[in-house]
Each structure stands twice: as C-alpha cells, then as structure tokens.
JSON list of C-alpha atoms in Angstrom, two decimals:
[
{"chain": "A", "resi": 673, "resn": "ALA", "atom": "CA", "xyz": [68.69, 4.18, -22.39]},
{"chain": "A", "resi": 674, "resn": "GLN", "atom": "CA", "xyz": [65.88, 2.06, -21.10]},
{"chain": "A", "resi": 675, "resn": "THR", "atom": "CA", "xyz": [62.44, 2.51, -22.56]},
{"chain": "A", "resi": 676, "resn": "VAL", "atom": "CA", "xyz": [59.00, 0.99, -21.96]},
{"chain": "A", "resi": 677, "resn": "THR", "atom": "CA", "xyz": [56.31, 0.98, -24.63]},
{"chain": "A", "resi": 678, "resn": "GLN", "atom": "CA", "xyz": [52.66, 0.13, -24.32]},
{"chain": "A", "resi": 679, "resn": "SER", "atom": "CA", "xyz": [51.32, 0.25, -27.83]},
{"chain": "A", "resi": 680, "resn": "GLN", "atom": "CA", "xyz": [47.64, -0.07, -26.95]},
{"chain": "A", "resi": 681, "resn": "PRO", "atom": "CA", "xyz": [46.22, 3.18, -25.52]},
{"chain": "A", "resi": 682, "resn": "GLU", "atom": "CA", "xyz": [42.80, 1.55, -25.08]},
{"chain": "A", "resi": 683, "resn": "MET", "atom": "CA", "xyz": [41.46, -1.98, -24.96]},
{"chain": "A", "resi": 684, "resn": "SER", "atom": "CA", "xyz": [38.04, -3.44, -24.28]},
{"chain": "A", "resi": 685, "resn": "VAL", "atom": "CA", "xyz": [36.90, -6.89, -23.24]},
{"chain": "A", "resi": 686, "resn": "GLN", "atom": "CA", "xyz": [33.58, -8.55, -22.58]},
{"chain": "A", "resi": 687, "resn": "GLU", "atom": "CA", "xyz": [32.94, -9.62, -19.01]},
{"chain": "A", "resi": 688, "resn": "ALA", "atom": "CA", "xyz": [34.21, -13.15, -18.35]},
{"chain": "A", "resi": 689, "resn": "GLU", "atom": "CA", "xyz": [36.40, -13.11, -21.45]},
{"chain": "A", "resi": 690, "resn": "THR", "atom": "CA", "xyz": [40.23, -12.96, -21.64]},
{"chain": "A", "resi": 691, "resn": "VAL", "atom": "CA", "xyz": [42.28, -9.96, -22.66]},
{"chain": "A", "resi": 692, "resn": "THR", "atom": "CA", "xyz": [46.01, -9.44, -23.17]},
{"chain": "A", "resi": 693, "resn": "LEU", "atom": "CA", "xyz": [47.77, -6.13, -22.68]},
{"chain": "A", "resi": 694, "resn": "SER", "atom": "CA", "xyz": [51.11, -5.66, -24.44]},
{"chain": "A", "resi": 695, "resn": "CYS", "atom": "CA", "xyz": [54.34, -4.19, -23.14]},
{"chain": "A", "resi": 696, "resn": "THR", "atom": "CA", "xyz": [57.77, -4.06, -24.73]},
{"chain": "A", "resi": 697, "resn": "TYR", "atom": "CA", "xyz": [60.91, -2.65, -23.24]},
{"chain": "A", "resi": 698, "resn": "ASP", "atom": "CA", "xyz": [64.48, -1.97, -24.22]},
{"chain": "A", "resi": 699, "resn": "THR", "atom": "CA", "xyz": [67.45, -2.42, -21.99]},
{"chain": "A", "resi": 700, "resn": "SER", "atom": "CA", "xyz": [71.01, -3.65, -22.00]},
{"chain": "A", "resi": 701, "resn": "GLU", "atom": "CA", "xyz": [70.85, -4.78, -18.37]},
{"chain": "A", "resi": 702, "resn": "SER", "atom": "CA", "xyz": [70.53, -8.47, -17.52]},
{"chain": "A", "resi": 703, "resn": "ASP", "atom": "CA", "xyz": [69.11, -8.06, -13.98]},
{"chain": "A", "resi": 704, "resn": "TYR", "atom": "CA", "xyz": [65.89, -6.17, -13.53]},
{"chain": "A", "resi": 705, "resn": "TYR", "atom": "CA", "xyz": [62.27, -6.41, -12.47]},
{"chain": "A", "resi": 706, "resn": "LEU", "atom": "CA", "xyz": [59.08, -5.90, -14.46]},
{"chain": "A", "resi": 707, "resn": "PHE", "atom": "CA", "xyz": [55.76, -4.93, -12.95]},
{"chain": "A", "resi": 708, "resn": "TRP", "atom": "CA", "xyz": [52.19, -4.39, -13.96]},
{"chain": "A", "resi": 709, "resn": "TYR", "atom": "CA", "xyz": [50.31, -1.74, -11.94]},
{"chain": "A", "resi": 710, "resn": "LYS", "atom": "CA", "xyz": [46.58, -1.05, -12.05]},
{"chain": "A", "resi": 711, "resn": "GLN", "atom": "CA", "xyz": [45.15, 2.44, -11.62]},
{"chain": "A", "resi": 712, "resn": "PRO", "atom": "CA", "xyz": [41.36, 2.36, -11.08]},
{"chain": "A", "resi": 713, "resn": "PRO", "atom": "CA", "xyz": [39.23, 5.50, -11.18]},
{"chain": "A", "resi": 714, "resn": "SER", "atom": "CA", "xyz": [40.27, 6.22, -7.57]},
{"chain": "A", "resi": 715, "resn": "ARG", "atom": "CA", "xyz": [43.71, 6.73, -9.08]},
{"chain": "A", "resi": 716, "resn": "GLN", "atom": "CA", "xyz": [45.63, 4.80, -6.41]},
{"chain": "A", "resi": 717, "resn": "MET", "atom": "CA", "xyz": [48.23, 2.62, -8.08]},
{"chain": "A", "resi": 718, "resn": "ILE", "atom": "CA", "xyz": [47.94, -1.02, -7.14]},
{"chain": "A", "resi": 719, "resn": "LEU", "atom": "CA", "xyz": [50.51, -3.70, -7.87]},
{"chain": "A", "resi": 720, "resn": "VAL", "atom": "CA", "xyz": [49.04, -6.47, -10.02]},
{"chain": "A", "resi": 721, "resn": "ILE", "atom": "CA", "xyz": [52.00, -8.74, -10.71]},
{"chain": "A", "resi": 722, "resn": "ARG", "atom": "CA", "xyz": [55.82, -8.76, -10.73]},
{"chain": "A", "resi": 723, "resn": "GLN", "atom": "CA", "xyz": [58.42, -10.69, -12.67]},
{"chain": "A", "resi": 724, "resn": "GLU", "atom": "CA", "xyz": [62.10, -11.02, -11.93]},
{"chain": "A", "resi": 725, "resn": "ALA", "atom": "CA", "xyz": [64.17, -11.13, -15.10]},
{"chain": "A", "resi": 726, "resn": "TYR", "atom": "CA", "xyz": [66.28, -14.04, -13.92]},
{"chain": "A", "resi": 727, "resn": "LYS", "atom": "CA", "xyz": [63.24, -16.24, -13.51]},
{"chain": "A", "resi": 728, "resn": "GLN", "atom": "CA", "xyz": [62.17, -18.11, -16.61]},
{"chain": "A", "resi": 729, "resn": "GLN", "atom": "CA", "xyz": [58.82, -19.11, -15.19]},
{"chain": "A", "resi": 730, "resn": "ASN", "atom": "CA", "xyz": [56.01, -16.71, -15.94]},
{"chain": "A", "resi": 731, "resn": "ALA", "atom": "CA", "xyz": [54.46, -15.07, -12.87]},
{"chain": "A", "resi": 732, "resn": "THR", "atom": "CA", "xyz": [50.81, -15.75, -12.05]},
{"chain": "A", "resi": 733, "resn": "GLU", "atom": "CA", "xyz": [48.49, -14.11, -9.52]},
{"chain": "A", "resi": 734, "resn": "ASN", "atom": "CA", "xyz": [44.98, -15.64, -9.61]},
{"chain": "A", "resi": 735, "resn": "ARG", "atom": "CA", "xyz": [43.36, -14.42, -12.81]},
{"chain": "A", "resi": 736, "resn": "PHE", "atom": "CA", "xyz": [46.43, -12.40, -13.85]},
{"chain": "A", "resi": 737, "resn": "SER", "atom": "CA", "xyz": [49.40, -13.92, -15.61]},
{"chain": "A", "resi": 738, "resn": "VAL", "atom": "CA", "xyz": [52.26, -12.69, -17.69]},
{"chain": "A", "resi": 739, "resn": "ASN", "atom": "CA", "xyz": [54.01, -13.86, -20.79]},
{"chain": "A", "resi": 740, "resn": "PHE", "atom": "CA", "xyz": [57.63, -12.88, -20.25]},
{"chain": "A", "resi": 741, "resn": "GLN", "atom": "CA", "xyz": [59.83, -13.20, -23.30]},
{"chain": "A", "resi": 742, "resn": "LYS", "atom": "CA", "xyz": [63.24, -12.00, -22.16]},
{"chain": "A", "resi": 743, "resn": "ALA", "atom": "CA", "xyz": [64.99, -12.31, -25.53]},
{"chain": "A", "resi": 744, "resn": "ALA", "atom": "CA", "xyz": [62.17, -10.45, -27.27]},
{"chain": "A", "resi": 745, "resn": "LYS", "atom": "CA", "xyz": [61.93, -7.94, -24.40]},
{"chain": "A", "resi": 746, "resn": "SER", "atom": "CA", "xyz": [58.23, -8.46, -24.15]},
{"chain": "A", "resi": 747, "resn": "PHE", "atom": "CA", "xyz": [56.10, -8.56, -21.00]},
{"chain": "A", "resi": 748, "resn": "SER", "atom": "CA", "xyz": [52.41, -8.95, -21.71]},
{"chain": "A", "resi": 749, "resn": "LEU", "atom": "CA", "xyz": [49.66, -9.19, -19.13]},
{"chain": "A", "resi": 750, "resn": "LYS", "atom": "CA", "xyz": [46.79, -11.67, -19.55]},
{"chain": "A", "resi": 751, "resn": "ILE", "atom": "CA", "xyz": [43.61, -11.15, -17.56]},
{"chain": "A", "resi": 752, "resn": "SER", "atom": "CA", "xyz": [41.36, -14.18, -17.53]},
{"chain": "A", "resi": 753, "resn": "ASP", "atom": "CA", "xyz": [37.63, -14.22, -16.67]},
{"chain": "A", "resi": 754, "resn": "SER", "atom": "CA", "xyz": [37.54, -10.43, -16.82]},
{"chain": "A", "resi": 755, "resn": "GLN", "atom": "CA", "xyz": [35.42, -8.70, -14.20]},
{"chain": "A", "resi": 756, "resn": "LEU", "atom": "CA", "xyz": [33.84, -5.26, -14.10]},
{"chain": "A", "resi": 757, "resn": "GLY", "atom": "CA", "xyz": [36.29, -4.32, -11.33]},
{"chain": "A", "resi": 758, "resn": "ASP", "atom": "CA", "xyz": [39.17, -4.90, -13.71]},
{"chain": "A", "resi": 759, "resn": "ALA", "atom": "CA", "xyz": [38.33, -1.72, -15.60]},
{"chain": "A", "resi": 760, "resn": "ALA", "atom": "CA", "xyz": [41.24, 0.58, -15.03]},
{"chain": "A", "resi": 761, "resn": "MET", "atom": "CA", "xyz": [44.42, 2.02, -16.57]},
{"chain": "A", "resi": 762, "resn": "TYR", "atom": "CA", "xyz": [47.26, -0.51, -16.55]},
{"chain": "A", "resi": 763, "resn": "PHE", "atom": "CA", "xyz": [50.87, 0.50, -16.46]},
{"chain": "A", "resi": 764, "resn": "CYS", "atom": "CA", "xyz": [53.86, -1.65, -17.32]},
{"chain": "A", "resi": 765, "resn": "ALA", "atom": "CA", "xyz": [56.98, -0.70, -15.34]},
{"chain": "A", "resi": 766, "resn": "TYR", "atom": "CA", "xyz": [60.67, -1.57, -15.74]},
{"chain": "A", "resi": 767, "resn": "VAL", "atom": "CA", "xyz": [62.90, -1.46, -12.64]},
{"chain": "A", "resi": 768, "resn": "GLY", "atom": "CA", "xyz": [66.60, -1.82, -13.13]},
{"chain": "A", "resi": 769, "resn": "GLY", "atom": "CA", "xyz": [69.18, 0.93, -12.99]},
{"chain": "A", "resi": 770, "resn": "LYS", "atom": "CA", "xyz": [66.24, 3.24, -13.53]},
{"chain": "A", "resi": 771, "resn": "LEU", "atom": "CA", "xyz": [62.58, 2.98, -12.88]},
{"chain": "A", "resi": 772, "resn": "ILE", "atom": "CA", "xyz": [60.49, 3.62, -15.98]},
{"chain": "A", "resi": 773, "resn": "PHE", "atom": "CA", "xyz": [56.76, 3.45, -16.62]},
{"chain": "A", "resi": 774, "resn": "GLY", "atom": "CA", "xyz": [54.96, 2.89, -19.91]},
{"chain": "A", "resi": 775, "resn": "GLN", "atom": "CA", "xyz": [52.30, 5.26, -21.14]},
{"chain": "A", "resi": 776, "resn": "GLY", "atom": "CA", "xyz": [49.45, 3.11, -19.88]},
{"chain": "A", "resi": 777, "resn": "THR", "atom": "CA", "xyz": [46.56, 1.13, -21.41]},
{"chain": "A", "resi": 778, "resn": "THR", "atom": "CA", "xyz": [42.97, 1.95, -20.49]},
{"chain": "A", "resi": 779, "resn": "LEU", "atom": "CA", "xyz": [40.94, -1.23, -20.15]},
{"chain": "A", "resi": 780, "resn": "GLN", "atom": "CA", "xyz": [37.18, -1.15, -20.51]},
{"chain": "A", "resi": 781, "resn": "VAL", "atom": "CA", "xyz": [35.14, -4.15, -19.39]},
{"chain": "A", "resi": 782, "resn": "LYS", "atom": "CA", "xyz": [31.76, -4.51, -20.99]},
{"chain": "A", "resi": 783, "resn": "PRO", "atom": "CA", "xyz": [28.93, -6.24, -19.10]},
{"chain": "B", "resi": 723, "resn": "ASP", "atom": "CA", "xyz": [48.07, 0.05, 8.93]},
{"chain": "B", "resi": 724, "resn": "GLY", "atom": "CA", "xyz": [51.26, 0.95, 7.07]},
{"chain": "B", "resi": 725, "resn": "GLY", "atom": "CA", "xyz": [51.07, 3.07, 4.02]},
{"chain": "B", "resi": 726, "resn": "ILE", "atom": "CA", "xyz": [51.67, 6.35, 2.29]},
{"chain": "B", "resi": 727, "resn": "THR", "atom": "CA", "xyz": [49.58, 9.41, 2.96]},
{"chain": "B", "resi": 728, "resn": "GLN", "atom": "CA", "xyz": [49.39, 12.30, 0.56]},
{"chain": "B", "resi": 729, "resn": "SER", "atom": "CA", "xyz": [47.72, 15.60, 1.34]},
{"chain": "B", "resi": 730, "resn": "PRO", "atom": "CA", "xyz": [45.84, 17.53, 0.28]},
{"chain": "B", "resi": 731, "resn": "LYS", "atom": "CA", "xyz": [43.88, 15.38, -2.16]},
{"chain": "B", "resi": 732, "resn": "TYR", "atom": "CA", "xyz": [42.77, 18.37, -4.13]},
{"chain": "B", "resi": 733, "resn": "LEU", "atom": "CA", "xyz": [44.47, 21.75, -4.25]},
{"chain": "B", "resi": 734, "resn": "PHE", "atom": "CA", "xyz": [43.80, 24.96, -6.17]},
{"chain": "B", "resi": 735, "resn": "ARG", "atom": "CA", "xyz": [46.48, 27.57, -6.66]},
{"chain": "B", "resi": 736, "resn": "LYS", "atom": "CA", "xyz": [46.65, 30.94, -8.24]},
{"chain": "B", "resi": 737, "resn": "GLU", "atom": "CA", "xyz": [49.35, 31.61, -10.81]},
{"chain": "B", "resi": 738, "resn": "GLY", "atom": "CA", "xyz": [52.56, 32.87, -9.22]},
{"chain": "B", "resi": 739, "resn": "GLN", "atom": "CA", "xyz": [52.04, 31.05, -5.94]},
{"chain": "B", "resi": 740, "resn": "ASN", "atom": "CA", "xyz": [54.16, 28.27, -4.55]},
{"chain": "B", "resi": 741, "resn": "VAL", "atom": "CA", "xyz": [52.40, 25.26, -3.11]},
{"chain": "B", "resi": 742, "resn": "THR", "atom": "CA", "xyz": [53.67, 22.30, -1.08]},
{"chain": "B", "resi": 743, "resn": "LEU", "atom": "CA", "xyz": [52.32, 18.76, -1.38]},
{"chain": "B", "resi": 744, "resn": "SER", "atom": "CA", "xyz": [52.81, 16.52, 1.61]},
{"chain": "B", "resi": 745, "resn": "CYS", "atom": "CA", "xyz": [53.88, 12.87, 1.48]},
{"chain": "B", "resi": 746, "resn": "GLU", "atom": "CA", "xyz": [54.32, 10.80, 4.64]},
{"chain": "B", "resi": 747, "resn": "GLN", "atom": "CA", "xyz": [55.11, 7.07, 4.87]},
{"chain": "B", "resi": 748, "resn": "ASN", "atom": "CA", "xyz": [55.17, 4.73, 7.88]},
{"chain": "B", "resi": 749, "resn": "LEU", "atom": "CA", "xyz": [56.58, 1.74, 6.01]},
{"chain": "B", "resi": 750, "resn": "ASN", "atom": "CA", "xyz": [60.14, 2.38, 7.16]},
{"chain": "B", "resi": 751, "resn": "HIS", "atom": "CA", "xyz": [61.19, 2.64, 3.53]},
{"chain": "B", "resi": 752, "resn": "ASP", "atom": "CA", "xyz": [64.47, 4.22, 2.63]},
{"chain": "B", "resi": 753, "resn": "ALA", "atom": "CA", "xyz": [63.52, 5.54, -0.80]},
{"chain": "B", "resi": 754, "resn": "MET", "atom": "CA", "xyz": [60.78, 7.95, -1.79]},
{"chain": "B", "resi": 755, "resn": "TYR", "atom": "CA", "xyz": [59.70, 9.33, -5.15]},
{"chain": "B", "resi": 756, "resn": "TRP", "atom": "CA", "xyz": [57.50, 11.99, -6.71]},
{"chain": "B", "resi": 757, "resn": "TYR", "atom": "CA", "xyz": [55.77, 11.40, -10.03]},
{"chain": "B", "resi": 758, "resn": "ARG", "atom": "CA", "xyz": [53.67, 13.63, -12.21]},
{"chain": "B", "resi": 759, "resn": "GLN", "atom": "CA", "xyz": [50.85, 12.12, -14.24]},
{"chain": "B", "resi": 760, "resn": "ASP", "atom": "CA", "xyz": [49.32, 13.83, -17.25]},
{"chain": "B", "resi": 761, "resn": "PRO", "atom": "CA", "xyz": [46.76, 12.32, -19.61]},
{"chain": "B", "resi": 762, "resn": "GLY", "atom": "CA", "xyz": [48.41, 10.11, -22.23]},
{"chain": "B", "resi": 763, "resn": "GLN", "atom": "CA", "xyz": [51.92, 10.53, -20.77]},
{"chain": "B", "resi": 764, "resn": "GLY", "atom": "CA", "xyz": [52.08, 7.92, -18.04]},
{"chain": "B", "resi": 765, "resn": "LEU", "atom": "CA", "xyz": [54.14, 8.71, -14.96]},
{"chain": "B", "resi": 766, "resn": "ARG", "atom": "CA", "xyz": [57.15, 10.99, -15.12]},
{"chain": "B", "resi": 767, "resn": "LEU", "atom": "CA", "xyz": [59.71, 11.14, -12.33]},
{"chain": "B", "resi": 768, "resn": "ILE", "atom": "CA", "xyz": [60.20, 14.56, -10.74]},
{"chain": "B", "resi": 769, "resn": "TYR", "atom": "CA", "xyz": [62.53, 13.87, -7.81]},
{"chain": "B", "resi": 770, "resn": "TYR", "atom": "CA", "xyz": [63.61, 10.88, -5.78]},
{"chain": "B", "resi": 771, "resn": "SER", "atom": "CA", "xyz": [65.43, 10.32, -2.54]},
{"chain": "B", "resi": 772, "resn": "GLN", "atom": "CA", "xyz": [67.28, 7.15, -1.63]},
{"chain": "B", "resi": 773, "resn": "ILE", "atom": "CA", "xyz": [68.16, 8.22, 1.89]},
{"chain": "B", "resi": 774, "resn": "VAL", "atom": "CA", "xyz": [67.56, 10.97, 4.38]},
{"chain": "B", "resi": 775, "resn": "ASN", "atom": "CA", "xyz": [69.13, 14.35, 3.55]},
{"chain": "B", "resi": 776, "resn": "ASP", "atom": "CA", "xyz": [69.80, 13.29, -0.02]},
{"chain": "B", "resi": 777, "resn": "PHE", "atom": "CA", "xyz": [67.76, 13.59, -3.18]},
{"chain": "B", "resi": 778, "resn": "GLN", "atom": "CA", "xyz": [68.25, 13.63, -6.94]},
{"chain": "B", "resi": 779, "resn": "LYS", "atom": "CA", "xyz": [66.52, 15.21, -9.88]},
{"chain": "B", "resi": 780, "resn": "GLY", "atom": "CA", "xyz": [64.33, 13.05, -12.06]},
{"chain": "B", "resi": 781, "resn": "ASP", "atom": "CA", "xyz": [63.33, 13.66, -15.66]},
{"chain": "B", "resi": 782, "resn": "ILE", "atom": "CA", "xyz": [61.22, 16.79, -15.10]},
{"chain": "B", "resi": 783, "resn": "ALA", "atom": "CA", "xyz": [62.61, 18.52, -11.99]},
{"chain": "B", "resi": 784, "resn": "GLU", "atom": "CA", "xyz": [62.48, 22.10, -13.34]},
{"chain": "B", "resi": 785, "resn": "GLY", "atom": "CA", "xyz": [60.09, 24.22, -11.29]},
{"chain": "B", "resi": 786, "resn": "TYR", "atom": "CA", "xyz": [59.96, 21.79, -8.42]},
{"chain": "B", "resi": 787, "resn": "SER", "atom": "CA", "xyz": [61.87, 21.42, -5.12]},
{"chain": "B", "resi": 788, "resn": "VAL", "atom": "CA", "xyz": [61.94, 18.77, -2.41]},
{"chain": "B", "resi": 789, "resn": "SER", "atom": "CA", "xyz": [63.42, 18.09, 0.99]},
{"chain": "B", "resi": 790, "resn": "ARG", "atom": "CA", "xyz": [64.11, 14.89, 2.91]},
{"chain": "B", "resi": 791, "resn": "GLU", "atom": "CA", "xyz": [64.83, 15.89, 6.51]},
{"chain": "B", "resi": 792, "resn": "LYS", "atom": "CA", "xyz": [63.06, 12.84, 7.95]},
{"chain": "B", "resi": 793, "resn": "LYS", "atom": "CA", "xyz": [62.85, 9.29, 6.68]},
{"chain": "B", "resi": 794, "resn": "GLU", "atom": "CA", "xyz": [59.08, 9.41, 6.78]},
{"chain": "B", "resi": 795, "resn": "SER", "atom": "CA", "xyz": [58.52, 12.65, 4.95]},
{"chain": "B", "resi": 796, "resn": "PHE", "atom": "CA", "xyz": [59.24, 13.85, 1.42]},
{"chain": "B", "resi": 797, "resn": "PRO", "atom": "CA", "xyz": [57.34, 17.07, 0.64]},
{"chain": "B", "resi": 798, "resn": "LEU", "atom": "CA", "xyz": [57.22, 18.48, -2.89]},
{"chain": "B", "resi": 799, "resn": "THR", "atom": "CA", "xyz": [57.02, 22.21, -3.55]},
{"chain": "B", "resi": 800, "resn": "VAL", "atom": "CA", "xyz": [55.61, 23.33, -6.85]},
{"chain": "B", "resi": 801, "resn": "THR", "atom": "CA", "xyz": [57.11, 26.73, -7.49]},
{"chain": "B", "resi": 802, "resn": "SER", "atom": "CA", "xyz": [55.89, 29.60, -9.63]},
{"chain": "B", "resi": 803, "resn": "ALA", "atom": "CA", "xyz": [58.65, 28.67, -12.05]},
{"chain": "B", "resi": 804, "resn": "GLN", "atom": "CA", "xyz": [56.78, 25.53, -13.05]},
{"chain": "B", "resi": 805, "resn": "LYS", "atom": "CA", "xyz": [55.14, 26.59, -16.32]},
{"chain": "B", "resi": 806, "resn": "ASN", "atom": "CA", "xyz": [52.34, 24.06, -16.44]},
{"chain": "B", "resi": 807, "resn": "PRO", "atom": "CA", "xyz": [51.74, 22.77, -12.92]},
{"chain": "B", "resi": 808, "resn": "THR", "atom": "CA", "xyz": [48.17, 21.52, -13.32]},
{"chain": "B", "resi": 809, "resn": "ALA", "atom": "CA", "xyz": [48.51, 17.75, -12.98]},
{"chain": "B", "resi": 810, "resn": "PHE", "atom": "CA", "xyz": [48.00, 14.74, -10.77]},
{"chain": "B", "resi": 811, "resn": "TYR", "atom": "CA", "xyz": [50.95, 14.09, -8.44]},
{"chain": "B", "resi": 812, "resn": "LEU", "atom": "CA", "xyz": [51.82, 10.69, -7.02]},
{"chain": "B", "resi": 813, "resn": "CYS", "atom": "CA", "xyz": [54.17, 9.98, -4.18]},
{"chain": "B", "resi": 814, "resn": "ALA", "atom": "CA", "xyz": [55.75, 6.51, -3.82]},
{"chain": "B", "resi": 815, "resn": "SER", "atom": "CA", "xyz": [58.23, 4.69, -1.68]},
{"chain": "B", "resi": 816, "resn": "SER", "atom": "CA", "xyz": [60.32, 1.55, -1.87]},
{"chain": "B", "resi": 817, "resn": "ILE", "atom": "CA", "xyz": [62.21, -0.47, 0.69]},
{"chain": "B", "resi": 818, "resn": "ARG", "atom": "CA", "xyz": [65.54, 0.58, -0.73]},
{"chain": "B", "resi": 819, "resn": "GLY", "atom": "CA", "xyz": [66.79, 2.87, -3.43]},
{"chain": "B", "resi": 820, "resn": "GLY", "atom": "CA", "xyz": [69.29, 2.35, -6.22]},
{"chain": "B", "resi": 821, "resn": "PRO", "atom": "CA", "xyz": [69.21, -0.30, -8.92]},
{"chain": "B", "resi": 822, "resn": "ASN", "atom": "CA", "xyz": [66.61, -3.04, -8.72]},
{"chain": "B", "resi": 823, "resn": "THR", "atom": "CA", "xyz": [64.70, -1.08, -6.15]},
{"chain": "B", "resi": 824, "resn": "GLY", "atom": "CA", "xyz": [61.78, -3.55, -6.23]},
{"chain": "B", "resi": 825, "resn": "GLU", "atom": "CA", "xyz": [58.16, -2.77, -5.74]},
{"chain": "B", "resi": 826, "resn": "LEU", "atom": "CA", "xyz": [56.88, 0.77, -5.38]},
{"chain": "B", "resi": 827, "resn": "PHE", "atom": "CA", "xyz": [54.10, 1.59, -2.92]},
{"chain": "B", "resi": 828, "resn": "PHE", "atom": "CA", "xyz": [51.95, 4.57, -3.87]},
{"chain": "B", "resi": 829, "resn": "GLY", "atom": "CA", "xyz": [49.88, 7.12, -2.15]},
{"chain": "B", "resi": 830, "resn": "GLU", "atom": "CA", "xyz": [46.44, 8.17, -3.32]},
{"chain": "B", "resi": 831, "resn": "GLY", "atom": "CA", "xyz": [47.71, 11.20, -5.16]},
{"chain": "B", "resi": 832, "resn": "SER", "atom": "CA", "xyz": [47.15, 14.93, -5.11]},
{"chain": "B", "resi": 833, "resn": "ARG", "atom": "CA", "xyz": [45.36, 16.81, -7.84]},
{"chain": "B", "resi": 834, "resn": "LEU", "atom": "CA", "xyz": [46.72, 20.36, -8.31]},
{"chain": "B", "resi": 835, "resn": "THR", "atom": "CA", "xyz": [44.81, 22.88, -10.38]},
{"chain": "B", "resi": 836, "resn": "VAL", "atom": "CA", "xyz": [46.22, 26.26, -11.21]},
{"chain": "B", "resi": 837, "resn": "LEU", "atom": "CA", "xyz": [43.53, 28.91, -11.73]}
]
C-alpha cells in the first residue's frame, strides 16, 4: 500500500532564509504525481508545486523548488528567501492509483 | 471565476442530528472528493466520485453518506451514526478520476462542531 510520511510536524525559519521540508513515500507504482500543497490560516489548500514521476528534472516555481529522488522515494520542498506569507501548514501528496496526503508540516516564519 | 464553493463555512449541530454540507464546482471536473481534517492527522478521504451517479467509499466512510446527481454537486451528509463528527471538512475536485488524477482543486472548507 502507498504511504506518505512527513517526519517534521513543525519547522521554523528566519525571514529571508531557506528552509527544506521533508517528505518520503512508499509505492510500487512507476507512474505517479507528487504535489506540495500549502494551507494558510484561512485553511484553503493551495497548490505550491507538482512533480511528475517520469520527469528527472526537479520542478521549480519561483522561490519553491523540489528535490525529487525517485529511487530513494523522497520529495522534499525547498523554500528560498522565506517570507512571512509562507507561514502555513504544508502537505505532501502522492497521486497514483490512490491519492494520499502526508500528515503535514507547520512552518513558522520569524521576522 | 471558476472554483469550488462549500457551504456553510461554520455549522453547529446537536448530537443525534444529521447535517448536510454542500459542495458545488463550476470547473466542469468529473471527479469530486470529500476529506476530513483533524489536528495532527492530515487529510483523510471520506468519499469520492469519479462520475455522475457513481461514488465510492474512502478510508473513513462510516457515518457519512453522499450523492452525485449532478456533475457540479457533491453534498456530504454527516449522520448521527458518525461518532466523532466535529472536524474540518474539505471538498475537492479534479479534471478526471481514476489513477493519476492530477491536481486537486479545493474549496474553503466547512467547520462542523457538534454540541
């Protein structure tokens, strides 16, 4: 069965610094998607970045980038130049035969 | 603007009452989903529907019911059989269902409190 694990319940970063959120998953499928979603205090889930498993190149969206290690089944999110508005809960999600979310990581950004 | 609308945003219910949460989408998406979110437990799938007039149980379907009579609408009923219904409920949709369903689009959520 597929699983998604976010081992960091809480993280903090200084404004303008860089932080990396970890996500590991387990699957026997070869074709799937991975996503990072952000849930700010408003609680609306917002897509941050997506990665197709067949693509070797790591996805990048402005200050957000991923480190996708398919063999290691690792999908970490790097936030560069952190801003106060980045404070939120971040969820890693696996989409293949099933759609599975990790437990979430709460990110605090300190001014 | 296209999107997903959930209502009500906040709802209070007495024990023993059924309550229905509304979810409407104008994205022309085939698939719709209901998730429950509790502190420290991420999102857990309650029910999903890949096409009109068809739906499947998710991981925690007990005490819940759904219908999918129209493509745009996927209401969730929290019945009195649900033992711990106080939670935040999120509705989502995707262009298609099935494997590799792609990106989910979410509503703003409904907070249900049982008094």
